PDB file of C-alpha atoms in Angstrom:
ATOM      1  CA  MET A  22      12.462  42.695  52.452  1.00 44.00           C
ATOM      2  CA  LEU A  23      14.464  40.292  50.312  1.00 45.00           C
ATOM      3  CA  PHE A  24      12.834  38.550  47.421  1.00 45.00           C
ATOM      4  CA  ILE A  25      14.439  35.734  45.445  1.00 48.00           C
ATOM      5  CA  VAL A  26      12.922  35.137  42.040  1.00 46.00           C
ATOM      6  CA  PRO A  27      13.972  32.057  40.065  1.00 50.00           C
ATOM      7  CA  ASP A  28      14.945  32.730  36.548  1.00 50.00           C
ATOM      8  CA  GLY A  29      13.174  29.645  34.955  1.00 49.00           C
ATOM      9  CA  GLU A  30      11.351  31.459  32.285  1.00 46.00           C
ATOM     10  CA  GLY A  31      14.319  32.584  30.334  1.00 47.00           C
ATOM     11  CA  PRO A  32      15.710  30.609  27.482  1.00 46.00           C
ATOM     12  CA  SER A  33      18.371  28.188  28.377  1.00 47.00           C
ATOM     13  CA  GLU A  34      21.765  28.617  26.997  1.00 46.00           C
ATOM     14  CA  PRO A  35      22.813  26.083  24.438  1.00 44.00           C
ATOM     15  CA  GLU A  36      25.239  23.539  25.605  1.00 48.00           C
ATOM     16  CA  ALA A  37      28.691  23.632  24.317  1.00 44.00           C
ATOM     17  CA  PRO A  38      29.381  21.204  21.562  1.00 45.00           C
ATOM     18  CA  GLY A  39      31.247  18.158  22.566  1.00 44.00           C
ATOM     19  CA  ALA A  40      29.837  18.151  26.057  1.00 43.00           C
ATOM     20  CA  SER A  41      29.233  14.698  27.204  1.00 44.00           C
ATOM     21  CA  ALA A  42      26.072  13.635  28.848  1.00 42.00           C
ATOM     22  CA  SER A  43      28.120  12.198  31.570  1.00 44.00           C
ATOM     23  CA  GLN A  44      29.401  15.661  32.783  1.00 47.00           C
ATOM     24  CA  PRO A  45      28.643  16.169  36.438  1.00 47.00           C
ATOM     25  CA  ALA A  46      25.899  18.418  37.474  1.00 45.00           C
ATOM     26  CA  SER A  47      28.274  20.690  39.411  1.00 45.00           C
ATOM     27  CA  ALA A  48      30.052  21.588  36.253  1.00 45.00           C
ATOM     28  CA  ARG A  49      26.869  22.670  34.708  1.00 50.00           C
ATOM     29  CA  LYS A  50      25.877  26.334  34.789  1.00 49.00           C
ATOM     30  CA  LEU A  51      23.511  27.244  37.585  1.00 49.00           C
ATOM     31  CA  PRO A  52      20.513  29.427  36.893  1.00 50.00           C
ATOM     32  CA  THR A  53      20.971  33.111  37.825  1.00 49.00           C
ATOM     33  CA  VAL A  54      18.904  34.659  40.605  1.00 46.00           C
ATOM     34  CA  LYS A  55      17.925  38.294  40.744  1.00 49.00           C
ATOM     35  CA  VAL A  56      17.855  39.997  44.161  1.00 48.00           C
ATOM     36  CA  GLU A  57      16.105  43.215  44.910  1.00 51.00           C
ATOM     37  CA  LEU A  58      16.898  45.117  48.069  1.00 48.00           C
ATOM     38  CA  ASP A  59      14.555  47.325  49.872  1.00 49.00           C
ATOM     39  CA  LEU A  60      16.840  50.184  50.920  1.00 48.00           C
ATOM     40  CA  ASP A  61      14.169  51.691  53.086  1.00 51.00           C
ATOM     41  CA  ASP A  62      14.601  48.898  55.630  1.00 51.00           C
ATOM     42  CA  ALA A  63      18.467  49.247  55.716  1.00 49.00           C
ATOM     43  CA  PRO A  64      19.233  52.051  58.114  1.00 51.00           C
ATOM     44  CA  PHE A  65      22.918  51.208  58.163  1.00 47.00           C
ATOM     45  CA  LEU A  66      23.124  52.175  54.536  1.00 46.00           C
ATOM     46  CA  GLU A  67      21.831  55.622  55.232  1.00 51.00           C
ATOM     47  CA  GLU A  68      24.400  58.342  54.772  1.00 50.00           C
ATOM     48  CA  ALA A  69      25.488  60.141  57.868  1.00 48.00           C
ATOM     49  CA  ALA A  70      24.128  63.601  58.177  1.00 48.00           C
ATOM     50  CA  PRO A  71      26.784  66.234  57.649  1.00 53.00           C
ATOM     51  CA  GLU A  72      27.891  68.004  60.852  1.00 56.00           C
ATOM     52  CA  PRO A  73      27.301  71.701  61.038  1.00 53.00           C
ATOM     53  CA  PRO A  74      30.491  73.704  60.442  1.00 55.00           C
ATOM     54  CA  LYS A  75      32.248  74.934  63.567  1.00 55.00           C
ATOM     55  CA  PRO A  76      32.619  78.639  63.896  1.00 52.00           C
ATOM     56  CA  GLU A  77      36.173  79.747  63.236  1.00 54.00           C
ATOM     57  CA  PRO A  78      37.859  81.572  66.068  1.00 48.00           C
ATOM     58  CA  ALA A  79      38.132  85.237  65.588  1.00 46.00           C
ATOM     59  CA  LYS A  80      41.453  86.511  64.502  1.00 46.00           C
ATOM     60  CA  THR A  81      43.358  87.813  67.516  1.00 45.00           C
ATOM     61  CA  GLU A  82      46.392  89.171  65.773  1.00 44.00           C
ATOM     62  CA  SER A  83      45.751  92.617  67.101  1.00 44.00           C
ATOM     63  CA  ALA A  84      45.293  91.239  70.620  1.00 42.00           C
ATOM     64  CA  SER A  85      48.301  88.909  70.521  1.00 44.00           C
ATOM     65  CA  GLN A  86      50.647  91.551  69.196  1.00 47.00           C
ATOM     66  CA  PRO A  87      50.313  93.813  72.258  1.00 44.00           C
ATOM     67  CA  ALA A  88      50.770  90.785  74.535  1.00 44.00           C
ATOM     68  CA  ARG A  89      53.970  89.801  72.751  1.00 49.00           C
ATOM     69  CA  ALA A  90      55.124  93.362  72.821  1.00 43.00           C
ATOM     70  CA  GLY A  91      54.476  93.405  76.544  1.00 47.00           C
ATOM     71  CA  THR A  92      56.474  90.238  77.100  1.00 45.00           C
ATOM     72  CA  ALA A  93      59.279  91.618  74.922  1.00 45.00           C
ATOM     73  CA  GLU A  94      59.297  94.771  76.965  1.00 49.00           C
ATOM     74  CA  LYS A  95      59.472  92.756  80.186  1.00 59.00           C
ATOM     75  CA  THR A  96      62.577  90.829  78.969  1.00 67.00           C
ATOM     76  CA  SER A  97      65.613  92.538  80.516  1.00 76.00           C
ATOM     77  CA  PRO A  98      69.146  92.741  78.952  1.00 78.00           C
ATOM     78  CA  ALA A  99      70.452  90.443  81.713  1.00 77.00           C
ATOM     79  CA  ASP A 100      67.965  87.746  80.649  1.00 80.00           C
ATOM     80  CA  LYS A 101      69.112  88.097  77.052  1.00 80.00           C
ATOM     81  CA  ILE A 102      72.752  87.748  78.128  1.00 83.00           C
ATOM     82  CA  ARG A 103      71.889  84.672  80.213  1.00 80.00           C
ATOM     83  CA  ALA A 104      70.096  83.142  77.250  1.00 83.00           C
ATOM     84  CA  ARG A 105      73.088  83.787  74.991  1.00 81.00           C
ATOM     85  CA  LEU A 106      75.502  82.341  77.569  1.00 82.00           C
ATOM     86  CA  ALA A 107      73.313  79.258  77.939  1.00 83.00           C
ATOM     87  CA  ALA A 108      73.323  78.797  74.169  1.00 83.00           C
ATOM     88  CA  LEU A 109      77.111  79.260  74.056  1.00 78.00           C
ATOM     89  CA  LEU A 110      77.634  76.714  76.849  1.00 77.00           C
ATOM     90  CA  ALA A 111      75.450  74.260  75.010  1.00 78.00           C
ATOM     91  CA  VAL A 112      77.574  74.712  71.881  1.00 73.00           C
ATOM     92  CA  LEU A 113      80.792  74.324  73.880  1.00 70.00           C
ATOM     93  CA  LYS A 114      79.525  71.170  75.530  1.00 72.00           C
ATOM     94  CA  ALA A 115      78.602  69.790  72.145  1.00 67.00           C
ATOM     95  CA  LYS A 116      82.063  70.624  70.812  1.00 66.00           C
ATOM     96  CA  LYS A 117      83.956  69.704  73.981  1.00 67.00           C
ATOM     97  CA  LYS A 118      85.361  66.530  72.524  1.00 66.00           C
ATOM     98  CA  LEU A 119      86.500  68.381  69.420  1.00 67.00           C
ATOM     99  CA  VAL A 120      88.247  70.992  71.556  1.00 62.00           C
ATOM    100  CA  ILE A 121      90.003  68.298  73.622  1.00 72.00           C
ATOM    101  CA  ILE A 122      91.118  66.464  70.512  1.00 73.00           C
ATOM    102  CA  ALA A 123      92.351  69.694  68.920  1.00 70.00           C
ATOM    103  CA  GLY A 124      94.274  70.635  72.098  1.00 71.00           C
ATOM    104  CA  GLY A 125      95.891  67.207  72.286  1.00 72.00           C
ATOM    105  CA  GLY A 126      96.884  67.417  68.643  1.00 73.00           C
ATOM    106  CA  LEU A 127      98.408  70.871  69.164  1.00 76.00           C
ATOM    107  CA  ALA A 128     100.420  69.654  72.174  1.00 78.00           C
ATOM    108  CA  LEU A 129     101.664  66.691  70.154  1.00 77.00           C
ATOM    109  CA  LEU A 130     102.750  69.024  67.349  1.00 76.00           C
ATOM    110  CA  VAL A 131     104.675  71.200  69.832  1.00 77.00           C
ATOM    111  CA  VAL A 132     106.477  68.166  71.271  1.00 76.00           C
ATOM    112  CA  LEU A 133     107.356  66.921  67.802  1.00 75.00           C
ATOM    113  CA  ALA A 134     108.677  70.364  66.841  1.00 74.00           C
ATOM    114  CA  VAL A 135     110.923  70.456  69.940  1.00 72.00           C
ATOM    115  CA  VAL A 136     112.242  66.964  69.239  1.00 67.00           C
ATOM    116  CA  LEU A 137     112.959  67.784  65.609  1.00 70.00           C
ATOM    117  CA  LYS A 138     114.727  70.968  66.564  1.00 69.00           C
ATOM    118  CA  PHE A 139     116.851  69.076  69.090  1.00 64.00           C
ATOM    119  CA  PHE A 140     117.950  66.452  66.560  1.00 64.00           C
ATOM    120  CA  LEU A 141     118.243  68.723  63.517  1.00 64.00           C
ATOM    121  CA  PHE A 142     119.766  71.917  64.869  1.00 62.00           C
ATOM    122  CA  GLY A 143     122.420  70.581  67.205  1.00 57.00           C
ATOM    123  CA  LYS A 144     122.949  70.163  70.892  1.00 60.00           C
ATOM    124  CA  PRO A 145     120.964  72.077  73.465  1.00 56.00           C
ATOM    125  CA  PRO A 146     122.658  75.094  75.036  1.00 63.00           C
ATOM    126  CA  ALA A 147     124.973  74.365  77.913  1.00 72.00           C
ATOM    127  CA  PRO A 148     123.539  74.996  81.362  1.00 73.00           C
ATOM    128  CA  PRO A 149     124.599  78.247  82.983  1.00 76.00           C
ATOM    129  CA  PRO A 150     127.578  78.043  85.346  1.00 77.00           C
ATOM    130  CA  PRO A 151     126.754  77.702  89.018  1.00 76.00           C
ATOM    131  CA  GLU A 152     126.360  80.960  90.769  1.00 75.00           C
ATOM    132  CA  GLN A 153     129.368  81.806  92.861  1.00 73.00           C
ATOM    133  CA  PRO A 154     128.809  82.775  96.469  1.00 70.00           C
ATOM    134  CA  ARG A 155     128.791  86.454  96.977  1.00 71.00           C
ATOM    135  CA  HIS A 156     131.210  87.924  99.441  1.00 66.00           C
ATOM    136  CA  ILE A 157     129.403  90.442 101.505  1.00 69.00           C
ATOM    137  CA  SER A 158     131.878  93.014 102.681  1.00 71.00           C
ATOM    138  CA  GLU A 159     131.332  94.102 106.202  1.00 71.00           C
ATOM    139  CA  PRO A 160     131.122  97.821 106.656  1.00 72.00           C
ATOM    140  CA  ALA A 161     134.292  99.370 107.921  1.00 72.00           C
ATOM    141  CA  PRO A 162     134.124 100.336 111.569  1.00 75.00           C
ATOM    142  CA  ALA A 163     133.444 103.954 112.096  1.00 75.00           C
ATOM    143  CA  ALA A 164     136.578 105.910 112.783  1.00 76.00           C
ATOM    144  CA  LYS A 165     136.848 106.997 116.338  1.00 77.00           C
ATOM    145  CA  PRO A 166     136.888 110.726 116.716  1.00 78.00           C
ATOM    146  CA  GLU A 167     140.357 111.931 117.411  1.00 81.00           C
ATOM    147  CA  ALA A 168     140.905 113.385 120.772  1.00 78.00           C
ATOM    148  CA  PRO A 169     141.619 117.094 120.665  1.00 82.00           C
ATOM    149  CA  PRO A 170     145.308 117.850 121.018  1.00 84.00           C
ATOM    150  CA  GLU A 171     146.466 118.760 124.441  1.00 83.00           C
ATOM    151  CA  PRO A 172     147.220 122.439 124.853  1.00 89.00           C
ATOM    152  CA  GLU A 173     150.836 123.512 124.972  1.00 90.00           C
ATOM    153  CA  TYR A 174     152.264 126.158 127.254  1.00 92.00           C
ATOM    154  CA  THR A 175     155.326 128.209 126.346  1.00 93.00           C
ATOM    155  CA  TYR A 176     157.590 130.017 128.753  1.00 94.00           C
ATOM    156  CA  THR A 177     160.166 132.351 127.161  1.00 94.00           C
ATOM    157  CA  PHE A 178     163.217 133.509 129.095  1.00 94.00           C
ATOM    158  CA  GLU A 179     164.291 137.099 128.795  1.00 93.00           C
ATOM    159  CA  PRO A 180     167.329 137.578 126.480  1.00 94.00           C
ATOM    160  CA  PHE A 181     170.775 137.082 127.964  1.00 93.00           C
ATOM    161  CA  LEU A 182     173.764 139.334 127.283  1.00 93.00           C
ATOM    162  CA  VAL A 183     176.915 137.672 128.651  1.00 93.00           C
ATOM    163  CA  GLU A 184     180.443 139.101 128.502  1.00 91.00           C
ATOM    164  CA  ILE A 185     183.046 136.606 127.311  1.00 90.00           C
ATOM    165  CA  ARG A 186     186.825 137.212 127.217  1.00 87.00           C
ATOM    166  CA  GLY A 187     189.013 135.799 124.500  1.00 83.00           C
ATOM    167  CA  THR A 188     192.458 134.217 124.743  1.00 82.00           C
ATOM    168  CA  GLU A 189     194.163 137.561 124.397  1.00 83.00           C
ATOM    169  CA  GLY A 190     191.882 139.269 126.919  1.00 81.00           C
ATOM    170  CA  GLU A 191     189.616 140.834 124.294  1.00 87.00           C
ATOM    171  CA  ILE A 192     185.950 141.225 125.272  1.00 90.00           C
ATOM    172  CA  HIS A 193     183.084 139.484 123.417  1.00 91.00           C
ATOM    173  CA  PHE A 194     179.353 139.517 124.103  1.00 93.00           C
ATOM    174  CA  LEU A 195     176.997 136.518 123.880  1.00 92.00           C
ATOM    175  CA  GLN A 196     173.387 137.347 122.923  1.00 94.00           C
ATOM    176  CA  CYS A 197     171.122 134.402 123.755  1.00 93.00           C
ATOM    177  CA  SER A 198     167.340 133.940 123.934  1.00 94.00           C
ATOM    178  CA  PHE A 199     165.363 130.671 124.243  1.00 94.00           C
ATOM    179  CA  SER A 200     162.058 129.244 125.532  1.00 95.00           C
ATOM    180  CA  VAL A 201     160.585 126.097 127.088  1.00 94.00           C
ATOM    181  CA  ILE A 202     157.440 124.419 125.642  1.00 93.00           C
ATOM    182  CA  THR A 203     155.471 122.108 127.921  1.00 92.00           C
ATOM    183  CA  LYS A 204     151.990 120.553 128.212  1.00 91.00           C
ATOM    184  CA  ASN A 205     152.041 120.794 131.956  1.00 91.00           C
ATOM    185  CA  PRO A 206     150.580 124.049 133.154  1.00 92.00           C
ATOM    186  CA  VAL A 207     152.097 123.458 136.595  1.00 93.00           C
ATOM    187  CA  LEU A 208     155.607 123.445 135.104  1.00 93.00           C
ATOM    188  CA  LYS A 209     154.951 126.737 133.363  1.00 92.00           C
ATOM    189  CA  THR A 210     153.783 128.245 136.626  1.00 93.00           C
ATOM    190  CA  GLU A 211     156.875 126.939 138.410  1.00 93.00           C
ATOM    191  CA  LEU A 212     159.176 128.429 135.748  1.00 93.00           C
ATOM    192  CA  GLU A 213     157.477 131.782 136.175  1.00 94.00           C
ATOM    193  CA  VAL A 214     157.850 131.643 139.955  1.00 94.00           C
ATOM    194  CA  LYS A 215     161.536 130.591 139.840  1.00 94.00           C
ATOM    195  CA  ALA A 216     162.487 132.847 136.920  1.00 94.00           C
ATOM    196  CA  VAL A 217     165.147 134.818 138.934  1.00 94.00           C
ATOM    197  CA  VAL A 218     166.843 131.702 140.312  1.00 95.00           C
ATOM    198  CA  LEU A 219     166.886 130.010 136.928  1.00 95.00           C
ATOM    199  CA  ARG A 220     168.232 133.118 135.222  1.00 94.00           C
ATOM    200  CA  ASP A 221     171.140 133.453 137.691  1.00 95.00           C
ATOM    201  CA  SER A 222     172.068 129.782 137.291  1.00 95.00           C
ATOM    202  CA  LEU A 223     172.076 130.006 133.497  1.00 95.00           C
ATOM    203  CA  TYR A 224     174.053 133.241 133.504  1.00 95.00           C
ATOM    204  CA  TYR A 225     176.688 131.675 135.754  1.00 94.00           C
ATOM    205  CA  TYR A 226     176.989 128.635 133.422  1.00 95.00           C
ATOM    206  CA  LEU A 227     177.407 130.719 130.266  1.00 93.00           C
ATOM    207  CA  SER A 228     179.861 133.218 131.736  1.00 92.00           C
ATOM    208  CA  ASN A 229     182.225 130.440 132.825  1.00 93.00           C
ATOM    209  CA  ARG A 230     182.453 128.865 129.332  1.00 92.00           C
ATOM    210  CA  THR A 231     185.381 129.651 127.011  1.00 92.00           C
ATOM    211  CA  LEU A 232     184.983 131.603 123.777  1.00 91.00           C
ATOM    212  CA  ALA A 233     186.019 128.563 121.728  1.00 91.00           C
ATOM    213  CA  PHE A 234     183.348 126.374 123.390  1.00 92.00           C
ATOM    214  CA  LEU A 235     180.574 128.897 122.836  1.00 92.00           C
ATOM    215  CA  THR A 236     181.480 129.578 119.190  1.00 91.00           C
ATOM    216  CA  ASP A 237     182.197 126.017 118.037  1.00 92.00           C
ATOM    217  CA  PRO A 238     179.178 124.629 116.008  1.00 91.00           C
ATOM    218  CA  LYS A 239     180.123 121.080 116.914  1.00 93.00           C
ATOM    219  CA  MET A 240     179.481 121.836 120.593  1.00 92.00           C
ATOM    220  CA  ALA A 241     175.884 123.038 120.043  1.00 93.00           C
ATOM    221  CA  ASP A 242     174.246 119.834 121.351  1.00 94.00           C
ATOM    222  CA  GLN A 243     176.471 119.800 124.382  1.00 94.00           C
ATOM    223  CA  ARG A 244     175.646 123.423 125.228  1.00 94.00           C
ATOM    224  CA  LYS A 245     171.911 122.678 124.985  1.00 94.00           C
ATOM    225  CA  ALA A 246     172.162 119.591 127.191  1.00 95.00           C
ATOM    226  CA  ASP A 247     174.122 121.497 129.846  1.00 95.00           C
ATOM    227  CA  MET A 248     171.555 124.311 129.979  1.00 95.00           C
ATOM    228  CA  ILE A 249     168.639 121.770 130.269  1.00 95.00           C
ATOM    229  CA  ASN A 250     170.372 120.156 133.235  1.00 95.00           C
ATOM    230  CA  VAL A 251     170.788 123.542 134.912  1.00 95.00           C
ATOM    231  CA  ILE A 252     167.018 124.203 134.645  1.00 95.00           C
ATOM    232  CA  ASN A 253     165.994 120.691 135.808  1.00 94.00           C
ATOM    233  CA  GLU A 254     168.054 121.136 138.984  1.00 94.00           C
ATOM    234  CA  HIS A 255     165.612 123.812 140.119  1.00 93.00           C
ATOM    235  CA  VAL A 256     162.204 122.465 139.040  1.00 92.00           C
ATOM    236  CA  SER A 257     160.179 119.600 140.521  1.00 89.00           C
ATOM    237  CA  ALA A 258     156.816 119.562 138.638  1.00 84.00           C
ATOM    238  CA  GLU A 259     158.290 117.995 135.482  1.00 89.00           C
ATOM    239  CA  LYS A 260     161.711 117.638 133.894  1.00 91.00           C
ATOM    240  CA  ILE A 261     162.163 119.396 130.565  1.00 91.00           C
ATOM    241  CA  ASN A 262     163.907 117.682 127.639  1.00 91.00           C
ATOM    242  CA  ASN A 263     164.260 120.446 125.044  1.00 92.00           C
ATOM    243  CA  LEU A 264     165.001 124.121 124.590  1.00 93.00           C
ATOM    244  CA  HIS A 265     163.916 126.209 121.607  1.00 94.00           C
ATOM    245  CA  PHE A 266     166.606 128.821 120.749  1.00 93.00           C
ATOM    246  CA  GLN A 267     165.559 132.027 119.044  1.00 92.00           C
ATOM    247  CA  ASP A 268     169.047 133.587 119.186  1.00 91.00           C
ATOM    248  CA  PHE A 269     172.615 132.487 120.093  1.00 91.00           C
ATOM    249  CA  LEU A 270     175.226 134.944 118.795  1.00 91.00           C
ATOM    250  CA  VAL A 271     178.768 135.836 119.928  1.00 90.00           C
ATOM    251  CA  SER A 272     180.031 139.261 118.713  1.00 87.00           C
ATOM    252  CA  ARG A 273     183.064 141.466 119.303  1.00 79.00           C
ATOM    253  CA  PRO A 274     182.509 145.161 119.940  1.00 72.00           C
ATOM    254  CA  LYS A 275     184.052 147.671 117.603  1.00 66.00           C
ATOM    255  CA  GLN A 276     187.314 149.298 118.763  1.00 59.00           C
TER     256      GLN A 276
END
């Protein structure tokens, strides 16, 4: 309940000196009113009842520590490496621009160094001379194997002993031996077959020559040619062109 009690019984305050009677009533001091409140009828002024304290959760440090230990045990080394690589990639991505700028600056420094070296330290080295064409030598043709030499056949006449008379009728003896060398085995066979006929013809030729003709060194070629002709008159397989003398000696017997 609200009660308003007028304060008419109290003494009035004295008016200020110099206040005119014509001062408006609003400027005058109003009487004070005392108000008493009945707090029992004001529920909104009642203090709120304090809430009961909530129970604090029990400490679970001992329970959480094994769980964390279990999770730590389950983390494999590969997962740790992946986590570190992911962190490194994140750092590289963050510093990618710095790396690019640093690389560009380094390349610019290299180019400037090359240019300064070119202008400060002289001309660049001359280019190498052009490579000359190589002459590839062809391998020499393989030497043809030499044909084996043809076999030679030798027919030796039996020694001749020819009596020669001098200008004064003195007697001299000619000792002569020679052979024929040929590559035709048929000629050798023919010489062997006609040995008697050939020997008689040669003996007749030598016995009819003079002592001067048989002993003159200048007539050696002529004597050989005459004896070759005598042999060729009796052979037909092949004509001979040389005689090999082992002995041709004219001697006078002792008196």
